[in-house]
Short mmCIF file of C-alpha atoms and ligand atoms in Angstrom, two decimals:
data_model
loop_
_atom_site.label_atom_id
_atom_site.label_comp_id
_atom_site.label_asym_id
_atom_site.label_seq_id
_atom_site.Cartn_x
_atom_site.Cartn_y
_atom_site.Cartn_z
CA UNK A 1 8.42 -32.59 10.20
CA UNK A 2 7.25 -33.24 6.59
CA UNK A 3 9.74 -32.04 3.80
CA UNK A 4 9.27 -28.44 2.37
CA UNK A 5 8.50 -28.61 -1.39
CA UNK A 6 11.02 -26.90 -3.60
CA UNK A 7 9.63 -24.34 -5.66
CA UNK A 8 10.52 -26.07 -9.02
CA UNK A 9 8.48 -29.02 -8.17
CA UNK A 10 5.79 -26.70 -7.07
CA UNK A 11 5.71 -24.75 -10.20
CA UNK A 12 5.71 -27.82 -12.31
CA UNK A 13 2.52 -29.11 -10.57
CA UNK A 14 0.81 -25.95 -10.98
CA UNK A 15 1.88 -25.58 -14.51
CA UNK A 16 0.72 -29.10 -15.37
CA UNK A 17 -2.45 -28.37 -14.05
CA UNK A 18 -3.13 -24.97 -15.40
CA UNK A 19 -4.52 -26.13 -18.93
CA UNK A 20 -5.17 -23.30 -21.38
CA UNK A 21 -8.83 -22.39 -21.29
CA UNK A 22 -11.34 -22.39 -24.03
CA UNK A 23 -11.08 -19.99 -27.05
CA UNK A 24 -13.64 -17.24 -27.64
CA UNK A 25 -14.10 -14.59 -30.43
CA UNK A 26 -14.03 -11.19 -29.04
CA UNK A 27 -13.90 -7.76 -30.71
CA UNK A 28 -10.44 -6.16 -31.62
CA UNK A 29 -10.84 -3.89 -28.40
CA UNK A 30 -11.20 -6.78 -26.01
CA UNK A 31 -8.44 -8.76 -27.43
CA UNK A 32 -5.86 -6.46 -25.72
CA UNK A 33 -3.84 -8.49 -23.32
CA UNK A 34 -5.00 -11.76 -24.56
CA UNK A 35 -3.29 -14.31 -26.44
CA UNK A 36 -4.39 -15.38 -30.32
CA UNK A 37 -5.69 -18.63 -30.63
CA UNK A 38 -5.75 -18.87 -34.54
CA UNK A 39 -3.14 -17.81 -37.19
CA UNK A 40 -4.03 -14.63 -38.98
CA UNK A 41 -3.20 -14.06 -42.88
CA UNK A 42 -3.10 -11.11 -44.81
CA UNK A 43 -6.35 -10.63 -46.72
CA UNK A 44 -4.80 -8.65 -49.46
CA UNK A 45 -1.43 -7.36 -50.50
CA UNK A 46 -0.25 -4.49 -48.44
CA UNK A 47 0.03 -2.01 -49.66
CA UNK A 48 -2.45 -3.02 -51.94
CA UNK A 49 -1.09 -0.59 -54.83
CA UNK A 50 2.03 1.42 -55.44
CA UNK A 51 1.51 4.61 -53.64
CA UNK A 52 3.50 7.71 -52.87
CA UNK A 53 5.42 7.92 -49.61
CA UNK A 54 5.92 11.46 -50.00
CA UNK A 55 3.72 14.91 -50.62
CA UNK A 56 5.27 16.08 -53.84
CA UNK A 57 5.22 15.07 -57.59
CA UNK A 58 4.92 11.78 -59.55
CA UNK A 59 7.18 11.85 -62.55
CA UNK A 60 8.88 9.58 -65.05
CA UNK A 61 12.41 9.12 -63.89
CA UNK A 62 13.80 9.40 -67.56
CA UNK A 63 12.38 12.82 -67.43
CA UNK A 64 14.30 14.02 -64.20
CA UNK A 65 17.76 12.31 -64.49
CA UNK A 66 18.99 15.84 -65.53
CA UNK A 67 18.17 18.48 -63.28
CA UNK A 68 16.81 21.30 -63.06
CA UNK A 69 13.92 19.61 -65.19
CA UNK A 70 10.99 21.40 -65.95
CA UNK A 71 7.73 19.24 -66.44
CA UNK A 72 4.17 20.48 -67.26
CA UNK A 73 1.51 19.74 -64.44
CA UNK A 74 -1.24 17.62 -65.93
CA UNK A 75 -3.39 16.73 -62.46
CA UNK A 76 -3.58 16.26 -58.84
CA UNK A 77 -3.79 12.68 -56.77
CA UNK A 78 -5.04 13.07 -53.52
CA UNK A 79 -4.93 9.88 -51.16
CA UNK A 80 -8.21 8.09 -52.22
CA UNK A 81 -8.51 9.56 -55.30
CA UNK A 82 -10.49 8.39 -58.21
CA UNK A 83 -8.44 9.91 -60.89
CA UNK A 84 -7.09 7.77 -63.64
CA UNK A 85 -4.73 9.77 -65.69
CA UNK A 86 -1.62 8.31 -67.58
CA UNK A 87 1.43 10.42 -67.38
CA UNK A 88 3.14 10.90 -70.75
CA UNK A 89 6.71 11.93 -71.11
CA UNK A 90 7.48 15.74 -70.01
CA UNK A 91 4.58 15.82 -67.59
CA UNK A 92 4.05 15.51 -63.77
CA UNK A 93 1.13 14.84 -61.43
CA UNK A 94 1.18 16.60 -58.01
CA UNK A 95 0.50 13.77 -55.56
CA UNK A 96 -0.14 13.37 -51.69
CA UNK A 97 1.31 10.82 -49.28
CA UNK A 98 -0.80 7.70 -49.73
CA UNK A 99 -2.28 8.40 -53.00
CA UNK A 100 -1.70 5.72 -55.87
CA UNK A 101 0.92 6.21 -58.25
CA UNK A 102 -0.51 7.45 -61.60
CA UNK A 103 0.01 5.17 -64.56
CA UNK A 104 3.21 5.81 -66.53
CA UNK A 105 4.88 7.47 -63.30
CA UNK A 106 7.71 5.60 -61.60
CA UNK A 107 9.35 8.10 -58.95
CA UNK A 108 7.92 10.78 -56.67
CA UNK A 109 10.06 14.02 -56.02
CA UNK A 110 9.29 15.45 -52.54
CA UNK A 111 7.83 18.91 -52.64
CA UNK A 112 10.72 20.71 -50.89
CA UNK A 113 12.98 19.97 -53.99
CA UNK A 114 10.75 21.29 -56.42
CA UNK A 115 9.15 24.90 -57.56
CA UNK A 116 5.71 25.15 -59.15
CA UNK A 117 5.15 28.11 -61.19
CA UNK A 118 2.77 28.80 -64.14
CA UNK A 119 1.28 25.19 -64.59
CA UNK A 120 4.59 23.79 -64.57
CA UNK A 121 7.01 22.27 -61.83
CA UNK A 122 10.78 22.53 -61.93
CA UNK A 123 12.65 19.53 -60.14
CA UNK A 124 15.70 20.66 -58.62
CA UNK A 125 17.18 17.43 -57.16
CA UNK A 126 17.70 13.97 -58.79
CA UNK A 127 16.50 11.03 -57.19
CA UNK A 128 17.18 7.12 -57.93
CA UNK A 129 14.54 5.46 -60.08
CA UNK A 130 11.34 4.16 -57.85
CA UNK A 131 12.46 6.65 -55.02
CA UNK A 132 9.40 7.80 -52.52
CA UNK A 133 7.25 5.06 -53.81
CA UNK A 134 5.96 2.28 -51.61
CA UNK A 135 5.62 -0.95 -53.91
CA UNK A 136 2.51 -3.03 -53.81
CA UNK A 137 2.85 -6.00 -51.50
CA UNK A 138 6.29 -4.90 -49.79
CA UNK A 139 4.76 -5.05 -46.39
CA UNK A 140 2.88 -8.53 -46.73
CA UNK A 141 1.58 -10.32 -49.58
CA UNK A 142 -1.88 -11.89 -49.82
CA UNK A 143 -2.16 -15.04 -47.89
CA UNK A 144 0.91 -14.67 -45.87
CA UNK A 145 0.99 -15.61 -42.28
CA UNK A 146 1.16 -12.38 -40.34
CA UNK A 147 0.18 -13.12 -36.73
CA UNK A 148 0.78 -16.65 -35.37
CA UNK A 149 -1.36 -18.49 -33.10
CA UNK A 150 0.01 -17.84 -29.58
CA UNK A 151 0.88 -14.21 -30.28
CA UNK A 152 0.18 -11.82 -27.27
CA UNK A 153 -2.09 -9.09 -28.42
CA UNK A 154 -0.74 -5.64 -27.88
CA UNK A 155 -1.80 -2.37 -29.30
CA UNK A 156 0.42 -3.18 -32.23
CA UNK A 157 -1.50 -6.40 -33.08
CA UNK A 158 -4.67 -4.47 -32.71
CA UNK A 159 -3.71 -2.09 -35.58
CA UNK A 160 -2.64 -5.01 -37.64
CA UNK A 161 -5.94 -6.89 -36.73
CA UNK A 162 -7.94 -3.92 -37.93
CA UNK A 163 -5.82 -3.27 -41.12
CA UNK A 164 -6.71 -7.07 -42.12
CA UNK A 165 -10.12 -6.36 -41.50
CA UNK A 166 -10.54 -9.12 -38.73
CA UNK A 167 -12.80 -7.54 -36.27
CA UNK A 168 -13.74 -10.72 -34.35
CA UNK A 169 -10.64 -12.63 -33.27
CA UNK A 170 -10.17 -15.98 -31.58
CA UNK A 171 -8.50 -15.74 -28.02
CA UNK A 172 -8.08 -17.94 -25.02
CA UNK A 173 -10.58 -16.54 -22.46
CA UNK A 174 -9.28 -15.24 -19.17
CA UNK A 175 -9.71 -17.30 -16.22
CA UNK A 176 -12.49 -16.30 -13.32
CA UNK A 177 -10.59 -16.04 -10.14
CA UNK A 178 -12.45 -16.00 -6.49
CA UNK A 179 -10.39 -14.48 -3.76
CA UNK A 180 -11.69 -14.93 -0.26
CA UNK A 181 -9.85 -14.15 2.92
CA UNK A 182 -10.29 -15.79 6.21
CA UNK A 183 -9.61 -14.56 9.63
CA UNK A 184 -11.76 -13.76 12.87
CA UNK A 185 -9.68 -10.66 13.19
CA UNK A 186 -9.76 -9.24 9.55
CA UNK A 187 -12.01 -6.34 8.70
CA UNK A 188 -13.02 -5.14 5.37
CA UNK A 189 -12.84 -1.47 4.45
CA UNK A 190 -15.54 0.47 5.90
CA UNK A 191 -16.19 -1.99 8.38
CA UNK A 192 -16.29 -0.43 11.92
CA UNK A 193 -13.42 -1.95 14.22
CA UNK A 194 -15.28 -3.12 17.70
CA UNK A 195 -12.01 -4.74 19.10
CA UNK A 196 -8.44 -3.08 19.11
CA UNK A 197 -6.95 -6.66 17.89
CA UNK A 198 -8.77 -6.36 14.68
CA UNK A 199 -6.87 -5.45 11.45
CA UNK A 200 -8.03 -4.06 8.03
CA UNK A 201 -7.61 -6.50 4.99
CA UNK A 202 -5.07 -5.74 2.66
CA UNK A 203 -5.37 -9.07 0.54
CA UNK A 204 -8.71 -9.03 -0.99
CA UNK A 205 -7.85 -5.74 -2.64
CA UNK A 206 -4.19 -6.37 -3.26
CA UNK A 207 -5.06 -9.65 -4.87
CA UNK A 208 -8.03 -8.12 -6.85
CA UNK A 209 -5.45 -5.94 -8.34
CA UNK A 210 -2.69 -8.64 -8.98
CA UNK A 211 -5.31 -10.83 -10.68
CA UNK A 212 -6.59 -8.32 -13.01
CA UNK A 213 -3.12 -7.00 -13.73
CA UNK A 214 -2.03 -10.69 -14.72
CA UNK A 215 -5.07 -10.76 -17.16
CA UNK A 216 -7.47 -12.96 -14.91
CA UNK A 217 -11.17 -11.53 -13.96
CA UNK A 218 -10.91 -11.12 -10.16
CA UNK A 219 -13.99 -11.67 -7.77
CA UNK A 220 -13.41 -10.24 -4.42
CA UNK A 221 -15.53 -12.50 -2.16
CA UNK A 222 -14.91 -10.69 1.23
CA UNK A 223 -13.69 -12.05 4.40
CA UNK A 224 -15.14 -14.86 6.43
CA UNK A 225 -14.27 -15.74 10.11
CA UNK A 226 -12.16 -18.65 11.30
CA UNK A 227 -15.33 -20.97 11.56
CA UNK A 228 -15.07 -24.50 9.77
CA UNK A 229 -18.78 -24.74 8.99
CA UNK A 230 -18.87 -21.20 7.33
CA UNK A 231 -15.82 -21.74 5.51
CA UNK A 232 -16.95 -25.25 4.25
CA UNK A 233 -20.28 -23.64 3.04
CA UNK A 234 -18.33 -21.05 1.25
CA UNK A 235 -15.92 -23.15 -0.26
CA UNK A 236 -18.35 -25.61 -1.92
CA UNK A 237 -18.63 -23.25 -4.67
CA UNK A 238 -15.04 -22.77 -5.06
CA UNK A 239 -14.75 -25.02 -7.88
CA UNK A 240 -17.01 -22.73 -9.95
CA UNK A 241 -14.26 -20.69 -10.59
CA UNK A 242 -11.11 -21.51 -12.77
CA UNK A 243 -8.93 -20.54 -9.90
CA UNK A 244 -9.81 -20.08 -6.24
CA UNK A 245 -7.61 -18.40 -3.93
CA UNK A 246 -8.17 -17.98 0.15
CA UNK A 247 -5.71 -16.33 2.43
CA UNK A 248 -5.11 -17.02 5.68
CA UNK A 249 -5.70 -20.46 7.58
CA UNK A 250 -3.05 -22.43 6.16
CA UNK A 251 -0.35 -22.27 8.75
CA UNK A 252 0.09 -24.40 11.53
CA UNK A 253 -2.36 -22.67 14.06
CA UNK A 254 -5.40 -24.52 15.56
CA UNK A 255 -7.83 -22.18 13.64
CA UNK A 256 -6.15 -22.74 10.46
CA UNK A 257 -9.13 -24.51 9.09
CA UNK A 258 -8.54 -24.27 5.37
CA UNK A 259 -5.92 -26.95 4.97
CA UNK A 260 -8.49 -29.48 6.52
CA UNK A 261 -11.62 -28.55 4.80
CA UNK A 262 -10.02 -28.73 1.26
CA UNK A 263 -9.48 -32.45 2.07
CA UNK A 264 -13.24 -32.81 3.01
CA UNK A 265 -14.01 -30.94 -0.58
CA UNK A 266 -11.86 -33.45 -2.39
CA UNK A 267 -9.22 -31.14 -3.42
CA UNK A 268 -6.31 -33.11 -4.72
CA UNK A 269 -3.56 -31.29 -2.91
CA UNK A 270 -0.33 -31.40 -4.55
CA UNK A 271 1.61 -29.34 -2.17
CA UNK A 272 1.29 -27.56 1.25
CA UNK A 273 4.50 -26.09 2.39
CA UNK A 274 7.41 -24.50 0.28
CA UNK A 275 11.14 -24.31 0.77
CA UNK A 276 10.78 -20.45 0.20
CA UNK A 277 10.84 -17.49 2.27
CA UNK A 278 8.49 -15.91 2.52
CA UNK A 279 5.46 -17.73 1.69
CA UNK A 280 6.24 -21.06 3.21
CA UNK A 281 2.63 -22.18 3.90
CA UNK A 282 1.16 -22.13 0.51
CA UNK A 283 -1.35 -25.01 -0.24
CA UNK A 284 -2.25 -26.10 -3.83
CA UNK A 285 -4.52 -28.74 -5.35
CA UNK A 286 -7.18 -29.43 -8.01
CA UNK A 287 -10.68 -30.09 -7.70
CA UNK A 288 -12.19 -33.01 -9.38
CA UNK A 289 -12.97 -31.05 -12.55
CA UNK A 290 -9.55 -29.70 -12.79
CA UNK A 291 -9.97 -26.13 -11.48
CA UNK A 292 -7.36 -24.96 -9.15
CA UNK A 293 -7.26 -23.96 -5.48
CA UNK A 294 -4.71 -21.86 -3.85
CA UNK A 295 -4.45 -21.55 0.00
CA UNK A 296 -1.89 -18.67 0.22
CA UNK A 297 -0.50 -17.46 3.65
CA UNK A 298 -2.27 -14.60 5.53
CA UNK A 299 0.54 -12.24 5.70
CA UNK A 300 0.16 -9.75 2.78
CA UNK A 301 4.04 -9.87 1.58
CA UNK A 302 3.63 -13.69 1.87
CA UNK A 303 0.33 -13.73 -0.21
CA UNK A 304 2.11 -11.59 -2.75
CA UNK A 305 4.98 -13.60 -3.20
CA UNK A 306 3.22 -16.84 -3.57
CA UNK A 307 0.80 -14.99 -6.14
CA UNK A 308 3.87 -13.91 -8.09
CA UNK A 309 5.67 -17.24 -8.07
CA UNK A 310 2.89 -19.61 -8.71
CA UNK A 311 -0.77 -18.00 -9.28
CA UNK A 312 0.57 -15.24 -11.84
CA UNK A 313 2.04 -18.52 -14.02
CA UNK A 314 -1.29 -20.38 -13.52
CA UNK A 315 -3.34 -17.27 -14.73
CA UNK A 316 -0.95 -16.73 -17.67
CA UNK A 317 -0.69 -20.43 -18.72
CA UNK A 318 -4.53 -20.49 -18.59
CA UNK A 319 -4.50 -17.60 -21.09
CA UNK A 320 -2.26 -19.32 -23.46
CA UNK A 321 1.00 -17.30 -22.81
CA UNK A 322 4.21 -19.52 -23.72
CA UNK A 323 6.20 -17.93 -20.87
CA UNK A 324 3.69 -17.66 -18.34
CA UNK A 325 6.22 -16.85 -15.30
CA UNK A 326 7.23 -13.20 -14.46
CA UNK A 327 10.42 -12.08 -16.17
CA UNK A 328 13.70 -12.59 -14.94
CA UNK A 329 16.66 -10.71 -15.15
CA UNK A 330 20.57 -10.73 -13.85
CA UNK A 331 21.48 -7.81 -11.90
CA UNK A 332 24.60 -6.49 -9.97
CA UNK A 333 23.92 -6.01 -6.27
CA UNK A 334 24.70 -2.32 -5.14
CA UNK A 335 24.85 -3.40 -1.66
CA UNK A 336 25.96 -6.04 0.74
CA UNK A 337 23.00 -8.14 2.05
CA UNK A 338 22.88 -10.67 5.05
CA UNK A 339 20.43 -12.88 6.39
CA UNK A 340 20.35 -14.97 9.76
CA UNK A 341 19.17 -18.40 8.27
CA UNK A 342 20.01 -19.92 4.97
CA UNK A 343 17.53 -22.74 4.79
CA UNK A 344 15.11 -21.60 2.36
CA UNK A 345 15.41 -19.65 -1.03
CA UNK A 346 14.34 -15.97 -0.32
CA UNK A 347 12.64 -13.71 -2.51
CA UNK A 348 13.74 -10.35 -1.09
CA UNK A 349 11.90 -7.04 -2.02
CA UNK A 350 14.19 -4.85 -4.05
CA UNK A 351 14.62 -1.90 -6.36
CA UNK A 352 15.90 -3.00 -9.83
CA UNK A 353 17.23 -0.13 -12.26
CA UNK A 354 19.18 0.17 -15.62
CA UNK A 355 22.45 2.30 -15.63
CA UNK A 356 25.60 2.00 -17.72
CA UNK A 357 24.49 -1.17 -19.82
CA UNK A 358 23.30 -3.37 -16.97
CA UNK A 359 20.58 -3.93 -14.15
CA UNK A 360 21.25 -3.07 -10.58
CA UNK A 361 19.74 -4.19 -7.56
CA UNK A 362 19.30 -2.74 -4.25
CA UNK A 363 17.34 -4.71 -1.66
CA UNK A 364 15.04 -3.07 0.67
CA UNK A 365 15.54 -2.49 3.99
CA UNK A 366 12.20 -3.68 5.69
CA UNK A 367 11.95 -7.37 4.72
CA UNK A 368 9.53 -8.84 7.18
CA UNK A 369 6.54 -10.51 5.62
CA UNK A 370 3.85 -8.27 7.49
CA UNK A 371 5.43 -5.13 6.03
CA UNK A 372 3.69 -3.89 3.23
CA UNK A 373 5.39 -0.85 2.38
CA UNK A 374 8.22 -3.09 1.15
CA UNK A 375 6.03 -4.19 -1.63
CA UNK A 376 5.08 -0.74 -2.46
CA UNK A 377 8.46 0.50 -2.90
CA UNK A 378 9.77 -2.67 -4.59
CA UNK A 379 9.77 -3.49 -8.29
CA UNK A 380 11.47 -6.76 -7.98
CA UNK A 381 12.39 -9.88 -5.88
CA UNK A 382 15.90 -10.43 -5.36
CA UNK A 383 16.60 -14.25 -5.38
CA UNK A 384 18.93 -15.36 -2.35
CA UNK A 385 19.68 -18.98 -3.13
CA UNK A 386 19.20 -21.53 -0.50
CA UNK A 387 22.54 -22.18 1.70
CA UNK A 388 23.61 -18.75 1.01
CA UNK A 389 23.57 -16.45 4.27
CA UNK A 390 25.23 -13.41 2.93
CA UNK A 391 25.77 -11.54 -0.65
CA UNK A 392 28.48 -9.13 -1.42
CA UNK A 393 28.24 -5.78 -3.28
CA UNK A 394 29.10 -6.39 -6.95
CA UNK A 395 27.90 -9.83 -6.90
CA UNK A 396 25.47 -11.09 -9.59
CA UNK A 397 21.86 -11.83 -8.51
CA UNK A 398 18.93 -13.28 -10.28
CA UNK A 399 16.00 -10.76 -9.97
CA UNK A 400 12.31 -11.38 -10.81
CA UNK A 401 10.46 -8.34 -12.14
CA UNK A 402 6.97 -7.58 -10.59
CA UNK A 403 4.52 -4.65 -11.52
P1 LIG B 1 -2.65 -16.69 9.06
O1 LIG B 1 -2.07 -17.18 7.76
O2 LIG B 1 -4.30 -16.65 9.06
O3 LIG B 1 -2.14 -17.17 10.44
O4 LIG B 1 -2.55 -15.14 8.99
C1 LIG B 1 -1.02 -14.75 9.28
C2 LIG B 1 -0.94 -13.15 9.40
O5 LIG B 1 -1.56 -12.25 8.19
C3 LIG B 1 -1.84 -12.86 10.51
O6 LIG B 1 -1.08 -11.86 11.49
C4 LIG B 1 -2.97 -12.23 10.31
O7 LIG B 1 -3.73 -11.04 10.96
C5 LIG B 1 -2.58 -11.54 8.79
N1 LIG B 1 -3.70 -11.54 7.62
C6 LIG B 1 -4.73 -12.82 7.41
N2 LIG B 1 -5.37 -12.24 6.37
C7 LIG B 1 -5.11 -10.88 6.04
C8 LIG B 1 -5.49 -10.04 5.27
N3 LIG B 1 -6.86 -10.24 4.60
N4 LIG B 1 -5.38 -8.72 5.16
C9 LIG B 1 -4.06 -8.60 5.96
N5 LIG B 1 -3.58 -9.15 6.74
C10 LIG B 1 -3.98 -10.52 6.92
MG1 LIG B 2 -5.73 -16.39 10.13
#
């Protein structure tokens, strides 16, 4: 039998084909979850002017060195004020958070340490010179590099972009991902069952969710029977997507046509079988124009594992993420784990949690590749290395987080 491809080699092949996609300009709202494709610099100093960090009174520090101190109130500065008063010795201005510091003032006394009476304010506590004042430029200087090209955009970055007055921002576009299931026995949701041997699809909808969550744009193209002509016709358009995923039809069965058809469609097949469990039959190749083709196994759990290990990184790499793979952690095993054969690296569905300063891992009981419940309960895969038949409680294991 032909050698099974090691996962590292497979991942290298995928990542060397998954080139970052073109950039596009999107409004801040659309940029969430995408990767910045340009450097963003500060448009002005931030803050742009010295201003108050508190509600209180703007004073000259010399006047309140000794407390209590009594100062004449000569005005009020609210945030966004148009006032332009100069503070002379012995006077104070009532000030609110964010309001510019009046000329002559250098310190703000918070309202809770004061008392206002008959047009005067009594300062009861002394503060350091410059206390409660936000200085011009202390967060950013005009022209300073604030967000580097390659930064993933979260809500925080969206806030920064708007504060820098950048409404349209350059990002890498999301890949379009076509999803097609194959199998005579597979029914779509709502399709009537006409034979007891038929099964309802999981993969179309599972992959739709996984692609979307990863950042791609999923197109659920439904289910086709195991008929070479129908499949060939459908796959003729596969290269129109940045990534095309099929499920089923890549194993050793006589009706597994996908693996033959891709060759007819001039897909340059990089690997077909992996030394992993589940998800041994995974086919990957590229179309002449560089678009990616993944033939995932029909078993839903195998399909999910293959997605997480290979398609997820492809989507993320195309979007410009520097670390496109799912996150890994080291965890301590809470229970013994044993398996019957050690010839492949296994990705066992597991629950990982944080307790007493470290991650713990509990492998789930149902590990067969058709058992969907294991995926719903899991938040990680526990990696069982090749050649390892059993792991003992307390041992260190590698886990891959999934969501
Ligand atoms: P295959 O890879 O075509 O040999 O399919 C392997 C197993 O996965 C079979 O038991 C199929 O019935 C099942 N399967 C294939 N496609 C799907 C699907 N879309 N949803 C759920 N199970 C599937
Ligand atoms: Mg099939």
